[in-house]
Coordinates of C-alpha atoms in Angstrom, one line a residue:
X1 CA 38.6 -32.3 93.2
X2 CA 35.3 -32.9 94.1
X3 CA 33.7 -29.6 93.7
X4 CA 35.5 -29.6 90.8
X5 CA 33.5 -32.6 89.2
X6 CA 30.4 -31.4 90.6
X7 CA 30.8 -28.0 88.9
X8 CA 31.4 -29.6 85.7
X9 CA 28.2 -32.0 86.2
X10 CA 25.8 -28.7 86.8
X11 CA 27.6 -27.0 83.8
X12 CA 26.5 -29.6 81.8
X13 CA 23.3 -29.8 82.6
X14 CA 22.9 -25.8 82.5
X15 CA 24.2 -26.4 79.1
X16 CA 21.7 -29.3 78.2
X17 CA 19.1 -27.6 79.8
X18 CA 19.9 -24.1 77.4
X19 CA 20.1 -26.1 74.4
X20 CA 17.0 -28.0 74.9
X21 CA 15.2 -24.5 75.6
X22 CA 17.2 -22.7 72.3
X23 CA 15.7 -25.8 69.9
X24 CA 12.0 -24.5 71.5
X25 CA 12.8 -21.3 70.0
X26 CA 14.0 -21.7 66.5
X27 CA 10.7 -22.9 64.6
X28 CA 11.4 -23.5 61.2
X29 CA 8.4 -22.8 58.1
X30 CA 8.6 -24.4 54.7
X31 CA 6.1 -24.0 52.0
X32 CA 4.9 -26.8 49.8
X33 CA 7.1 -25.7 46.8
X34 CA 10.6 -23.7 46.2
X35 CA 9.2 -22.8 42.6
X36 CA 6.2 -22.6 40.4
X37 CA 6.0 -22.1 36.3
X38 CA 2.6 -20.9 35.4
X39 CA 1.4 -20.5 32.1
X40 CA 1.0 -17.2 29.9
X41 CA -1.7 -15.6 30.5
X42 CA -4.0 -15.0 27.6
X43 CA -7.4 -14.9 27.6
X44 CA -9.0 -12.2 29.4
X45 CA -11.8 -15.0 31.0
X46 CA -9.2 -18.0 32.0
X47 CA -6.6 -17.5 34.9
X48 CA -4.4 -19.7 36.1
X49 CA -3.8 -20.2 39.6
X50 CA -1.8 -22.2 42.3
X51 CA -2.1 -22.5 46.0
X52 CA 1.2 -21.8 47.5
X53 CA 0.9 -22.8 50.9
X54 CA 3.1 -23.1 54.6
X55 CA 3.8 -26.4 57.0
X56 CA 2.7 -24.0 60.1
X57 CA 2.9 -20.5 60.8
X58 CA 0.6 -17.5 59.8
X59 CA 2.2 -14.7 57.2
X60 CA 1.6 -11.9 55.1
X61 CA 2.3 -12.3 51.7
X62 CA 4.0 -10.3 48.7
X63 CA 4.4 -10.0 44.9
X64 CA 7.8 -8.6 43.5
X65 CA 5.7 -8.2 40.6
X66 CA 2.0 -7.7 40.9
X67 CA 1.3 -7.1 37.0
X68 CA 3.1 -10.8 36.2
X69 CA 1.8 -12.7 39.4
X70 CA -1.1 -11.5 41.3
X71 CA -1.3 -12.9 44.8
X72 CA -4.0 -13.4 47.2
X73 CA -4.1 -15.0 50.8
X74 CA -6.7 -17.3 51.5
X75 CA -8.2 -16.7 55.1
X76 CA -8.3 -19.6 57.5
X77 CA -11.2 -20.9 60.1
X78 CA -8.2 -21.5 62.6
X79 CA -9.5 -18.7 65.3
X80 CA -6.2 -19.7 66.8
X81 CA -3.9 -17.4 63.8
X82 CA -4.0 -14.0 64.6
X83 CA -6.5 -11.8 62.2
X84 CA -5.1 -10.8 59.0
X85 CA -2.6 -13.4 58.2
X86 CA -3.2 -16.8 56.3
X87 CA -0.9 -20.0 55.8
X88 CA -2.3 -20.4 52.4
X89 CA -2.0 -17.7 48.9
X90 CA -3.4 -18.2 45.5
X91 CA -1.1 -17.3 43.1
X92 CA -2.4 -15.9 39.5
X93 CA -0.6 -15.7 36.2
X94 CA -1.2 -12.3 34.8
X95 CA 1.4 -11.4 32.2
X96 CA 0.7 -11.4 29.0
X97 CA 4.2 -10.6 27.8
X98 CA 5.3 -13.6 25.4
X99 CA 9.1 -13.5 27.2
X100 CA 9.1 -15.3 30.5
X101 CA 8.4 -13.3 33.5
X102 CA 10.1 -14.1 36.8
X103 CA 8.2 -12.7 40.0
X104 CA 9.4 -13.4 43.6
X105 CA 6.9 -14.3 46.2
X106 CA 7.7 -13.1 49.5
X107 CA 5.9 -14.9 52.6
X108 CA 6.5 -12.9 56.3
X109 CA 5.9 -14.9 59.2
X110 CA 3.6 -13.1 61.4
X111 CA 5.0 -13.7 64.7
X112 CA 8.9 -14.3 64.2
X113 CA 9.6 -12.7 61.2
X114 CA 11.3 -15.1 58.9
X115 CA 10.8 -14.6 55.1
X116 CA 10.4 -17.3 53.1
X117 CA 10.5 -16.6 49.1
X118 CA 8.9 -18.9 45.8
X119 CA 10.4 -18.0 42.7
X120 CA 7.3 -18.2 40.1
X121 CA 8.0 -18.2 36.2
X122 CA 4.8 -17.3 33.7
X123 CA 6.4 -18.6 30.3
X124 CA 4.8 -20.7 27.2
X125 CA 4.8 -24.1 28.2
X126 CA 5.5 -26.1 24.9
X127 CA 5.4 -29.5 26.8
X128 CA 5.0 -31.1 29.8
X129 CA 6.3 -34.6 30.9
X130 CA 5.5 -36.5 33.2
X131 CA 8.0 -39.0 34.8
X132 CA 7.5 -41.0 37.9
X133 CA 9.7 -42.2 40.4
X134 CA 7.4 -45.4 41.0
X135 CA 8.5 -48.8 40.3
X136 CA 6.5 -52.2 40.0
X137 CA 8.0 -55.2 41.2
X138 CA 6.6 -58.4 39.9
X139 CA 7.1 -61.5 41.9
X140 CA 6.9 -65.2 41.1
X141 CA 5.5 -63.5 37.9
X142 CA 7.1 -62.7 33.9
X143 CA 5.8 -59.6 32.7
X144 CA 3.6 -60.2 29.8

């Protein structure tokens, strides 16, 4: 009964010990945004660009479309990334075609392999609105 229990006890913490290890391994990358709508692009002297970048990581990056959304990575001084890879990309709007354009953007991480993807849409924007999530509370006080 007792080498039973102490069994049990060391399978545990084998177990423990394997799942602490496991959570090491699996890293997880985000980027900043899931998706991006960029303006038509339509003067041949004014782009429009956006920084896509990632939480952590170091990847290669890829246009579905390179004639609606150009893509270029923006190196980094950390000497710690391996050479060729970048945690930040400019995006650029580069269709001209008045019917929106979807392109996907594909991020590689470098060392592990996980894609991530942005779906970016260069359409007409006919308005923007802006609406906050922030609300004053006045206290002791009547609006005026």
């Amino acid at each position: 009964h007792y080498f039973i229990q102490s069994n049990l006890r060391m399978l545990k913490l084998l177990l423990l010990t394997l799942l602490i290890g496991l959570e090491n391994l699996v890293q997880t990358f985000t980027l900043n945004v899931p998706n991006v709508l960029l303006p038509l692009h339509v003067s041949n002297e004014m782009y429009t660009n956006f920084t896509l970048s990632a939480d952590s990581g170091c990847f290669n990056w890829l246009s579905t479309k390179e004639l609606v959304v150009g893509i270029q990575p923006i190196p980094t001084d950390d000497e710690s990334l391996p050479q060729g890879c970048s945690r930040e990309a400019q995006l650029t709007a580069l269709s001209q075609d008045p019917d929106r354009q979807l392109s996907l953007i594909l991020a590689e991480e470098t060392s592990t392999g996980s894609e991530l993807r942005v779906d970016v849409f260069v359409d007409k924007i006919h308005r923007i609105a802006i609406k906050t999530t922030s609300l004053e509370l006045l206290l002791e006080e009547t609006p005026s």
